[in-house]
XYZ file of C-alpha atoms in Angstrom:
678
model
C 43.370 50.365 -16.331
C 40.139 48.706 -15.150
C 39.394 48.395 -11.445
C 39.620 44.744 -10.315
C 36.856 43.175 -8.287
C 37.834 43.295 -4.583
C 39.049 40.008 -3.159
C 37.184 40.578 0.110
C 33.900 41.095 -1.764
C 33.856 37.515 -3.060
C 30.966 35.619 -1.476
C 31.690 32.129 -0.118
C 34.360 30.003 -1.902
C 36.294 29.603 1.360
C 38.697 26.951 0.026
C 39.476 28.992 -3.076
C 40.273 32.110 -1.071
C 42.324 30.177 1.492
C 44.410 28.443 -1.176
C 45.237 31.741 -2.856
C 45.997 33.522 0.414
C 48.351 30.769 1.585
C 50.341 31.210 -1.608
C 50.417 34.942 -1.015
C 51.864 34.277 2.463
C 54.345 31.651 1.240
C 54.995 31.539 -2.533
C 57.141 28.441 -1.863
C 53.889 26.477 -1.460
C 53.955 26.188 -5.233
C 50.784 27.720 -6.609
C 47.214 26.524 -6.767
C 44.981 24.771 -9.292
C 41.338 25.831 -9.170
C 38.952 23.198 -10.516
C 35.256 23.773 -10.933
C 32.244 24.510 -13.033
C 31.990 27.675 -15.072
C 30.722 30.862 -13.463
C 32.146 30.256 -9.978
C 34.455 33.318 -9.663
C 37.640 31.363 -10.393
C 39.177 33.997 -12.648
C 37.778 36.870 -10.584
C 39.490 35.625 -7.423
C 42.841 35.074 -9.129
C 42.891 38.538 -10.680
C 41.852 40.106 -7.364
C 44.776 38.430 -5.565
C 47.365 40.634 -7.303
C 46.094 43.733 -5.464
C 46.889 42.053 -2.135
C 50.436 40.984 -2.961
C 53.285 43.041 -1.440
C 55.183 45.331 -3.791
C 58.337 44.019 -5.441
C 61.713 45.814 -5.453
C 63.356 45.564 -8.887
C 66.454 46.890 -10.626
C 65.521 50.038 -12.487
C 65.280 49.401 -16.227
C 65.725 45.619 -15.986
C 63.219 43.807 -18.194
C 63.616 40.643 -16.105
C 62.656 42.061 -12.686
C 65.990 41.356 -11.000
C 66.134 41.811 -7.223
C 68.410 44.808 -6.517
C 69.761 43.130 -3.360
C 70.814 39.910 -5.140
C 70.649 40.570 -8.903
C 70.862 37.620 -11.263
C 74.496 37.438 -12.474
C 73.335 35.852 -15.754
C 70.588 38.375 -16.472
C 70.543 39.294 -20.205
C 70.182 42.966 -19.183
C 73.046 42.705 -16.672
C 75.422 42.749 -15.047
C 73.714 44.932 -12.450
C 75.373 46.934 -9.738
C 73.907 46.589 -6.252
C 71.500 49.495 -5.790
C 68.358 50.481 -3.963
C 66.127 49.718 -6.924
C 62.535 50.769 -7.371
C 59.290 49.275 -6.074
C 56.354 48.294 -8.218
C 53.186 46.227 -7.680
C 53.452 42.475 -8.143
C 52.352 41.466 -11.625
C 49.697 38.995 -12.638
C 50.630 37.781 -16.116
C 47.993 35.826 -18.049
C 49.054 33.082 -20.439
C 46.448 32.664 -23.203
C 45.682 29.076 -24.174
C 46.479 29.855 -27.820
C 49.801 31.606 -27.126
C 52.809 30.770 -29.268
C 56.083 29.427 -27.937
C 57.819 32.731 -28.726
C 55.191 34.644 -26.774
C 55.783 32.456 -23.729
C 59.587 32.232 -23.600
C 60.579 35.201 -25.742
C 62.104 35.467 -29.187
C 65.545 35.941 -30.671
C 66.116 38.117 -33.729
C 67.625 35.345 -35.844
C 68.645 37.674 -38.679
C 70.711 39.948 -36.391
C 72.114 36.972 -34.524
C 73.439 35.421 -37.757
C 74.631 38.557 -39.522
C 75.814 40.673 -36.563
C 76.330 38.159 -33.796
C 74.035 40.215 -31.552
C 71.782 38.515 -29.012
C 68.755 40.696 -29.648
C 66.204 39.116 -27.291
C 62.602 40.124 -26.729
C 61.407 38.778 -23.344
C 58.267 36.680 -23.163
C 55.588 36.071 -20.572
C 57.868 33.968 -18.364
C 60.150 36.993 -17.916
C 57.173 39.245 -17.182
C 55.900 36.796 -14.534
C 59.234 36.511 -12.679
C 58.628 37.249 -8.974
C 54.905 37.564 -9.678
C 51.898 35.439 -10.628
C 51.591 33.446 -13.850
C 47.902 32.812 -14.415
C 46.670 30.242 -16.943
C 42.920 30.199 -17.495
C 41.666 26.878 -18.917
C 45.076 25.385 -18.185
C 43.845 21.922 -19.176
C 43.467 23.144 -22.770
C 47.062 24.380 -23.014
C 49.050 22.877 -25.893
C 51.567 20.188 -25.007
C 54.644 22.106 -26.125
C 53.683 25.040 -23.891
C 53.085 22.650 -20.995
C 56.602 21.255 -21.478
C 58.084 24.754 -21.332
C 56.130 25.562 -18.185
C 57.327 22.338 -16.547
C 60.954 23.134 -17.348
C 60.706 26.693 -16.030
C 58.860 25.629 -12.866
C 61.429 22.917 -12.143
C 64.567 24.991 -12.786
C 63.395 28.488 -11.878
C 64.797 29.696 -15.192
C 63.846 29.899 -18.847
C 66.203 28.926 -21.671
C 65.832 30.051 -25.263
C 68.135 28.318 -27.715
C 68.165 28.815 -31.463
C 70.894 27.419 -33.704
C 73.696 27.805 -31.176
C 72.547 31.184 -29.835
C 71.154 30.897 -26.306
C 69.685 33.191 -23.671
C 68.877 32.307 -20.072
C 66.970 34.330 -17.500
C 65.401 33.693 -14.092
C 61.726 32.700 -14.097
C 60.391 32.030 -10.610
C 56.673 32.636 -10.387
C 53.537 31.651 -8.541
C 51.663 29.323 -10.922
C 47.883 29.649 -10.718
C 45.639 27.711 -13.057
C 41.883 27.435 -13.451
C 40.030 24.709 -15.312
C 36.653 23.131 -15.907
C 37.116 19.326 -15.543
C 34.323 18.723 -18.063
C 36.674 19.941 -20.797
C 39.430 17.435 -20.034
C 42.061 16.711 -17.426
C 45.647 17.873 -17.005
C 48.757 15.868 -17.726
C 50.006 14.265 -14.481
C 53.379 16.038 -14.730
C 51.780 19.486 -14.764
C 49.166 18.503 -12.203
C 51.916 17.637 -9.736
C 53.554 21.058 -10.227
C 50.638 22.793 -8.559
C 51.204 22.917 -4.834
C 47.520 23.000 -3.895
C 44.223 22.240 -5.551
C 40.739 23.445 -4.641
C 37.338 22.415 -5.944
C 34.755 25.169 -6.421
C 31.038 25.013 -7.130
C 28.201 27.480 -7.144
C 26.365 27.774 -3.836
C 22.908 26.199 -3.583
C 21.943 28.573 -0.772
C 19.388 31.092 -2.030
C 20.503 33.963 0.218
C 24.133 33.539 -0.802
C 23.273 33.470 -4.498
C 21.215 36.647 -4.085
C 24.177 38.365 -2.433
C 26.500 37.302 -5.263
C 24.192 38.846 -7.857
C 23.670 42.003 -5.797
C 27.402 42.638 -5.423
C 28.188 41.859 -9.031
C 25.552 44.261 -10.328
C 26.813 46.974 -7.984
C 30.366 46.449 -9.241
C 29.323 46.541 -12.900
C 27.424 49.819 -12.348
C 30.335 51.593 -10.613
C 33.608 49.588 -10.337
C 35.587 52.373 -8.639
C 32.843 53.201 -6.168
C 32.280 49.534 -5.327
C 36.009 48.980 -4.782
C 36.106 52.062 -2.572
C 33.451 50.610 -0.285
C 35.655 47.547 0.237
C 38.949 49.439 0.548
C 39.114 49.130 4.331
C 38.627 45.354 4.244
C 41.192 45.057 1.450
C 43.764 47.023 3.433
C 43.154 44.921 6.555
C 43.669 41.724 4.544
C 46.802 43.148 2.928
C 48.229 43.933 6.380
C 47.402 40.443 7.617
C 49.276 38.904 4.680
C 52.287 41.107 5.412
C 52.203 40.150 9.105
C 51.981 36.451 8.245
C 54.988 36.797 5.924
C 57.001 38.327 8.753
C 55.962 35.555 11.160
C 56.522 32.708 8.666
C 60.299 32.202 9.244
C 59.698 31.827 13.002
C 57.045 29.103 12.740
C 58.235 25.824 14.281
C 57.572 22.562 12.417
C 58.107 19.881 15.074
C 59.128 16.253 14.579
C 55.691 15.013 15.660
C 54.068 17.092 12.936
C 56.583 15.905 10.356
C 55.726 12.292 11.237
C 52.048 13.050 10.700
C 52.827 14.570 7.308
C 54.955 11.594 6.255
C 52.364 9.101 7.522
C 49.584 10.845 5.622
C 51.485 10.885 2.327
C 52.441 7.220 2.751
C 48.883 6.198 3.624
C 47.444 7.792 0.486
C 50.266 6.358 -1.681
C 51.208 9.599 -3.402
C 54.139 9.438 -5.805
C 57.495 10.977 -4.937
C 58.343 13.369 -2.116
C 56.912 16.618 -3.460
C 53.649 16.049 -1.569
C 55.485 15.823 1.770
C 57.364 19.052 1.102
C 54.265 20.914 -0.083
C 52.279 19.732 2.935
C 55.030 20.947 5.286
C 55.141 24.368 3.625
C 51.349 24.638 3.567
C 50.990 23.688 7.232
C 53.632 26.293 8.129
C 51.792 28.934 6.093
C 48.504 27.996 7.800
C 50.082 28.516 11.212
C 51.509 31.900 10.177
C 48.152 32.920 8.696
C 46.498 32.102 12.032
C 49.139 34.134 13.894
C 50.735 31.111 15.583
C 54.423 30.237 15.763
C 53.909 26.460 15.898
C 52.222 24.027 13.510
C 49.352 21.965 14.925
C 47.706 18.709 13.862
C 44.746 20.691 12.509
C 47.152 22.589 10.236
C 48.412 19.255 8.910
C 44.863 18.058 8.289
C 43.954 21.221 6.370
C 47.207 21.039 4.414
C 46.413 17.455 3.392
C 42.971 18.448 2.109
C 44.590 21.097 -0.086
C 47.804 19.358 -1.194
C 46.871 15.691 -1.715
C 43.583 15.298 -3.650
C 45.158 15.863 -7.078
C 48.184 13.698 -6.229
C 46.399 10.527 -5.173
C 44.791 9.888 -8.575
C 46.146 6.622 -9.927
C 44.696 7.068 -13.426
C 42.677 9.716 -15.299
C 39.368 8.080 -14.367
C 39.862 8.328 -10.600
C 37.882 11.132 -9.000
C 40.012 13.601 -7.040
C 39.453 13.846 -3.324
C 40.407 12.299 0.005
C 38.678 9.930 2.380
C 38.501 12.235 5.406
C 37.812 9.386 7.828
C 40.968 7.658 6.669
C 42.855 10.948 6.968
C 41.719 11.391 10.576
C 42.676 7.803 11.439
C 46.115 8.255 9.900
C 46.801 11.469 11.799
C 45.593 9.913 15.049
C 47.740 6.805 14.578
C 50.807 8.887 13.723
C 50.290 11.042 16.804
C 49.960 7.900 18.931
C 53.169 6.439 17.498
C 55.042 9.648 18.279
C 53.712 9.663 21.838
C 54.829 6.055 22.294
C 58.380 6.678 21.131
C 59.476 7.682 24.617
C 58.712 4.313 26.274
C 60.470 0.966 26.007
C 58.430 -0.200 23.060
C 59.506 -0.245 19.446
C 60.807 3.339 19.452
C 63.733 4.671 21.467
C 62.503 8.264 21.608
C 65.451 9.573 19.620
C 65.294 8.108 16.115
C 62.229 7.567 13.988
C 61.010 4.074 13.328
C 62.650 3.029 10.031
C 59.511 1.155 9.030
C 57.488 4.387 9.158
C 54.379 5.303 11.116
C 51.250 3.249 11.356
C 48.028 3.974 9.614
C 49.354 3.201 6.140
C 47.368 1.528 3.473
C 46.232 1.693 -0.068
C 44.153 4.332 -1.760
C 40.410 4.604 -1.679
C 38.929 1.391 -3.117
C 37.119 1.857 -6.410
C 33.375 2.020 -6.270
C 31.397 -0.818 -7.772
C 29.816 0.497 -10.923
C 27.290 -2.285 -11.212
C 25.692 -5.137 -9.288
C 27.028 -8.655 -9.518
C 23.791 -10.146 -10.764
C 23.511 -12.145 -13.979
C 22.513 -10.251 -17.113
C 19.398 -11.147 -19.009
C 18.133 -9.950 -22.320
C 17.778 -10.796 -25.958
C 19.053 -9.871 -29.340
C 20.247 -11.663 -32.432
C 18.222 -14.568 -33.653
C 19.691 -17.805 -35.022
C 19.634 -16.459 -38.562
C 22.314 -13.914 -37.573
C 24.436 -16.337 -35.612
C 23.240 -15.208 -32.168
C 24.369 -17.155 -29.139
C 21.792 -19.525 -27.730
C 20.227 -18.565 -24.413
C 21.807 -20.064 -21.356
C 23.634 -19.184 -18.163
C 25.305 -15.780 -18.523
C 23.782 -15.247 -21.987
C 20.965 -12.950 -23.038
C 17.453 -14.204 -23.323
C 15.688 -13.733 -26.675
C 12.901 -11.891 -24.881
C 14.687 -8.534 -25.158
C 14.620 -5.864 -22.488
C 17.195 -3.675 -20.771
C 19.834 -4.959 -18.373
C 21.688 -3.143 -15.645
C 25.208 -1.836 -16.400
C 28.143 -4.125 -15.710
C 31.528 -3.057 -14.469
C 34.401 -2.832 -16.953
C 37.224 -5.328 -16.669
C 40.717 -4.122 -15.784
C 42.102 -1.720 -18.429
C 45.235 -2.707 -20.329
C 47.804 -1.031 -22.563
C 46.538 -1.031 -26.146
C 48.340 -1.182 -29.444
C 48.910 1.984 -31.391
C 46.033 2.846 -33.732
C 46.758 5.776 -36.025
C 45.294 7.610 -38.988
C 47.379 7.143 -42.153
C 48.858 10.024 -44.095
C 50.201 13.327 -42.839
C 47.878 15.700 -41.001
C 48.063 19.268 -39.732
C 45.812 19.027 -36.687
C 46.210 19.911 -33.032
C 49.383 18.802 -31.293
C 49.121 15.346 -29.760
C 50.691 11.910 -29.770
C 48.776 9.736 -32.182
C 49.134 10.257 -35.948
C 51.892 11.752 -38.101
C 51.485 15.476 -38.775
C 53.302 18.648 -39.751
C 53.940 20.421 -36.456
C 56.107 23.101 -34.846
C 57.978 20.383 -32.961
C 59.473 17.093 -34.009
C 62.122 15.944 -36.443
C 63.146 18.287 -39.255
C 62.043 17.051 -42.673
C 62.768 20.039 -44.930
C 62.693 23.812 -45.312
C 60.437 26.493 -46.768
C 60.165 30.262 -46.904
C 58.669 31.561 -43.641
C 55.078 32.732 -43.614
C 54.976 35.499 -41.032
C 57.357 35.346 -38.057
C 60.278 32.952 -38.338
C 60.064 30.440 -35.476
C 62.342 27.528 -36.403
C 65.377 28.397 -38.505
C 66.737 25.827 -40.950
C 70.384 26.891 -40.825
C 71.721 24.828 -43.746
C 68.940 25.955 -46.079
C 69.442 29.595 -45.017
C 73.177 29.441 -45.704
C 72.543 27.723 -49.036
C 70.088 30.472 -50.038
C 72.499 33.278 -49.045
C 75.741 31.805 -50.414
C 75.306 32.636 -54.150
C 74.795 36.340 -53.389
C 77.843 37.060 -51.217
C 79.946 38.710 -53.928
C 77.047 40.853 -55.152
C 76.407 41.966 -51.575
C 80.000 43.115 -51.193
C 81.098 40.570 -48.622
C 84.689 41.285 -47.598
C 85.178 39.611 -44.224
C 84.505 36.203 -42.752
C 80.901 36.906 -41.795
C 78.013 35.801 -43.980
C 75.819 38.583 -45.366
C 72.261 37.406 -44.717
C 69.113 39.124 -45.927
C 65.566 38.438 -44.798
C 64.749 36.745 -48.097
C 67.458 34.160 -47.363
C 65.854 32.917 -44.145
C 64.276 29.476 -44.309
C 61.760 28.000 -41.918
C 62.347 24.382 -40.883
C 59.428 22.073 -41.632
C 59.000 19.469 -38.937
C 57.079 16.278 -38.505
C 55.615 15.244 -35.183
C 52.344 13.822 -33.913
C 48.810 15.152 -33.803
C 45.782 14.418 -31.681
C 42.737 13.011 -33.443
C 39.020 12.784 -32.885
C 38.428 9.198 -31.765
C 34.739 8.414 -32.159
C 33.653 5.195 -30.456
C 30.600 3.376 -31.806
C 29.728 0.727 -29.219
C 27.275 -2.138 -29.636
C 25.142 -2.228 -26.461
C 22.576 -4.729 -27.745
C 21.468 -8.012 -26.237
C 24.043 -10.041 -28.165
C 26.732 -8.202 -26.185
C 24.928 -8.430 -22.865
C 26.444 -11.582 -21.394
C 28.170 -10.428 -18.217
C 31.701 -11.590 -18.921
C 31.501 -10.505 -22.528
C 30.246 -6.980 -21.894
C 32.686 -6.556 -19.032
C 35.541 -7.391 -21.415
C 34.138 -5.048 -24.068
C 33.872 -2.170 -21.621
C 37.385 -2.917 -20.402
C 38.677 -2.697 -23.973
C 36.912 0.616 -24.626
C 38.124 1.925 -21.268
C 41.660 0.981 -22.301
C 41.254 2.827 -25.589
C 39.901 5.851 -23.704
C 42.954 5.820 -21.456
C 45.126 5.657 -24.565
C 43.182 8.606 -26.044
C 43.786 10.605 -22.855
C 47.512 9.965 -23.034
C 47.634 10.886 -26.724
C 45.658 14.133 -26.230
C 42.720 13.147 -28.441
C 39.170 14.373 -28.461
C 36.682 11.556 -27.945
C 33.016 10.933 -28.636
C 30.704 8.024 -27.845
C 27.818 6.643 -29.908
C 25.911 3.566 -28.761
C 23.253 1.515 -30.496
C 20.704 -0.953 -29.160
C 16.972 -1.632 -29.410
C 15.619 0.385 -32.312
C 18.004 3.349 -32.505
C 21.452 4.815 -31.953
C 22.273 7.535 -29.457
C 25.075 10.090 -29.136
C 25.881 9.384 -25.506
C 28.724 11.910 -25.494
C 29.346 14.515 -28.221
C 33.029 14.983 -29.133
C 34.878 16.482 -26.190
C 38.323 16.717 -24.629
C 36.975 15.232 -21.382
C 37.924 11.571 -21.486
C 36.656 11.345 -17.902
C 33.141 12.121 -19.100
C 33.348 9.385 -21.744
C 34.527 6.866 -19.145
C 31.667 7.787 -16.804
C 29.070 7.390 -19.574
C 30.561 4.042 -20.554
C 30.440 2.696 -16.999
C 26.736 3.526 -16.694
C 25.844 2.145 -20.130
C 22.958 -0.362 -20.015
C 22.571 -3.146 -22.555
C 19.782 -5.148 -24.173
C 17.504 -5.308 -27.175
C 18.168 -5.703 -30.868
C 21.241 -4.608 -32.842
C 20.608 -1.589 -35.117
C 24.191 -1.562 -36.432
C 23.333 0.580 -39.457
C 21.725 3.207 -37.219
C 24.907 3.381 -35.151
C 27.091 3.881 -38.217
C 24.753 6.497 -39.700
C 24.615 8.423 -36.421
C 28.427 8.358 -36.321
C 28.461 9.706 -39.881
C 26.298 12.656 -38.798
C 28.611 13.387 -35.833
C 31.722 13.342 -38.019
C 30.095 15.547 -40.656
C 29.414 18.253 -38.068
C 32.887 17.933 -36.534
C 34.551 18.345 -39.934
C 32.844 21.723 -40.206
C 33.827 22.743 -36.679
C 37.438 21.588 -36.783
C 38.488 20.589 -40.308
C 42.153 20.098 -39.381
C 41.461 17.406 -36.764
C 41.273 14.063 -38.533
C 38.807 11.449 -37.222
C 39.401 7.836 -36.258
C 36.257 5.698 -36.123
C 36.407 2.790 -33.639
C 33.461 0.385 -33.951
C 33.165 -2.086 -31.081
C 30.830 -4.904 -32.115
C 30.514 -8.584 -32.965
C 29.253 -7.574 -36.409
C 25.713 -8.866 -35.957
C 22.804 -6.735 -37.158
C 19.081 -7.202 -36.490
C 15.879 -5.231 -36.965
C 14.199 -4.210 -40.190
C 14.504 -5.776 -43.631
C 18.009 -7.041 -44.531
C 19.849 -5.342 -41.617
C 23.249 -6.758 -42.619
C 23.089 -5.222 -46.103
C 21.925 -1.920 -44.625
C 24.923 -1.916 -42.243
C 27.247 -2.672 -45.158
C 25.919 0.331 -47.101
C 26.392 2.553 -44.036
C 29.961 1.287 -43.720
C 30.718 2.056 -47.366
C 29.431 5.611 -46.773
C 32.283 6.142 -44.273
C 34.753 4.524 -46.648
C 33.724 6.850 -49.478
C 34.623 9.863 -47.327
C 38.028 8.451 -46.405
C 37.317 8.063 -42.693
C 40.006 5.962 -41.030
C 38.385 3.149 -39.078
C 39.025 0.047 -37.026
C 36.556 -2.609 -35.934
C 37.154 -4.258 -32.573
C 35.751 -7.747 -33.129
C 33.960 -8.892 -29.968
C 32.652 -12.171 -31.368
C 33.292 -15.107 -29.059
C 32.558 -18.801 -28.950
C 33.606 -21.784 -31.006
C 31.500 -20.909 -34.042
C 32.380 -17.516 -35.503
C 30.702 -15.926 -38.501
C 33.343 -13.299 -39.311
C 30.754 -10.529 -39.588
C 33.009 -7.943 -37.893
C 35.780 -8.608 -40.392
C 33.312 -8.095 -43.247
C 32.174 -4.838 -41.662
C 35.810 -3.692 -41.513
C 36.155 -4.362 -45.235
C 33.006 -2.335 -45.922
C 34.460 0.513 -43.857
C 37.789 0.278 -45.681
C 39.491 -0.292 -42.338
C 41.002 -3.024 -40.195
C 39.522 -5.565 -37.799
C 41.270 -6.545 -34.576
C 40.103 -8.962 -31.925
C 40.062 -8.094 -28.246
C 43.212 -10.168 -27.786
C 44.996 -8.464 -30.683
C 44.156 -5.061 -29.206
C 46.526 -5.637 -26.298
C 49.986 -4.141 -26.691
C 51.584 -7.270 -25.240
C 49.667 -9.612 -27.518
C 51.677 -11.923 -29.798
C 48.737 -12.347 -32.160
C 50.074 -9.780 -34.603
C 52.156 -6.692 -35.193
C 51.037 -3.136 -34.445
C 48.364 -2.262 -36.996
C 47.800 1.162 -38.488
C 44.290 1.883 -39.567
C 43.863 1.699 -43.308
C 41.946 4.532 -44.982
C 39.823 4.325 -48.080
C 41.707 4.841 -51.280
C 45.015 3.594 -49.847
C 45.748 1.709 -53.045
C 45.377 4.919 -55.002
């Protein structure tokens, strides 16, 4: 077994270490999510924490780590008699991003269950992590079905495995620790809320500190055991402090004044539900115990808020995590003042809390203005292409670049999906053959049987019962009889946005609406677990602003800062998109693309730009790329160029109004792929 890097040897990262230590003192805090750039000791710190955790007493021979004092009465290895048990170190169990469902929750031997009626169960990682740490590196990349299982286990403290009427339940209470790089995509809100605390980490910019990090790491790599030995005294001192804080924890007093501050803070930052209040109370109590105090102070509440609220105050995926510390201080001060005034003859009577709640409430942090409120200027399409005439709020024909404008308010979009049946990554957009969803048929299993099709299995075994010497009521089942259920669910796609940023789109209200529509589609892509990419075209060329990624946040940030102006090289945008999709098909052939072109259909620059754009569109159609054109043309006179582009692409055109889910302009439109008639 390799020697872990000592926790006390980690340089800096104070918030990361504090968040982990508070969970070691009080596992009821609910775990910690570590967000930050790569190479910042996230995984190192989590793995080092296990060496500091107190040993766990377990029932000897129990695969589910039952407590010998209060064994689980429903334990699959039970029932257990009360006994002294044995002690072992607390486990840190790592959940790989690509793990299967059976690896996480365990697996039943379906063949023995059907033929012998025996619940032969092989425990999974949730059983291994019971009363220990469950660590998920790159937790934001975890598949949806595994996230659902984690949510269920975290909420109920137990894991259930059910297959065709045979079920097994076992306790699964664990400290959930996740690490992630936000550049690779965000977490689902439901899982995000399950983490008690969150900490942001970044590499130090201090030269001396960076030198010390490198020095210690090289020393550890040269001699792990010797390096750990040099830090053994500090490790033991920290281990004793954790044990002392655990002993003190039940005696820590959480007064009414502190509770009012906690409630006021959660109300002021408009967090959803009551979990934030509970987590803050537990964190503040753990902070007091860690400091060796038996009473929670206002400073404990402030520190607890900085750890427990940043990831809960996000109203949508594009909000940056974090708290306004000035607002936090004002809220705590106002709540303390209200509590002090409850003893006089004012609004409070000194005995019961004010039913209207403490002062200092208010909305969340106001969004930052992403662009100035100055009129846009610029030029693009000439009269021969139907360009709008210059005027107030319209681009000038002189060309040039304009400053970015802020996107209009996002809205719920209609469902856009790729036709046919895919086999890509799990998601929520297009139809696909998946491990989850409705059962559509049966087949012989390839490898381990995961989803039994009972009727097909019985049908395959029935003709052979006499030859197999069946004499009783039981069905004689052989492995060749087993049938795997084929299921249909939804997949995530690669949604590649090709956005016209030319002068013809530069009028302030028009570009604001266009950005709002793309922002809405990005929000939809986040909810449907898609990868996204962003190509823009203006002036003389097209640019890949964001290569395909799972980080919808990054796409939204690039869109907000997108300048406009110049001519409309539509063909260049489509050809650049073709290059991006060609590379992505090689990287991930199972993930089907959806091309979303946001334009008014105009094309300028070079000889016959409209015909060149049409040929580029037909290139996508020839490869069967599903596409939709969001028609941004406005005004009384409309040329219908976007609709013609959609026909060249073999796709569908929708207007900005039709894109809205609540629009009455038309029904929900699936994207049409090339060759649909065939």
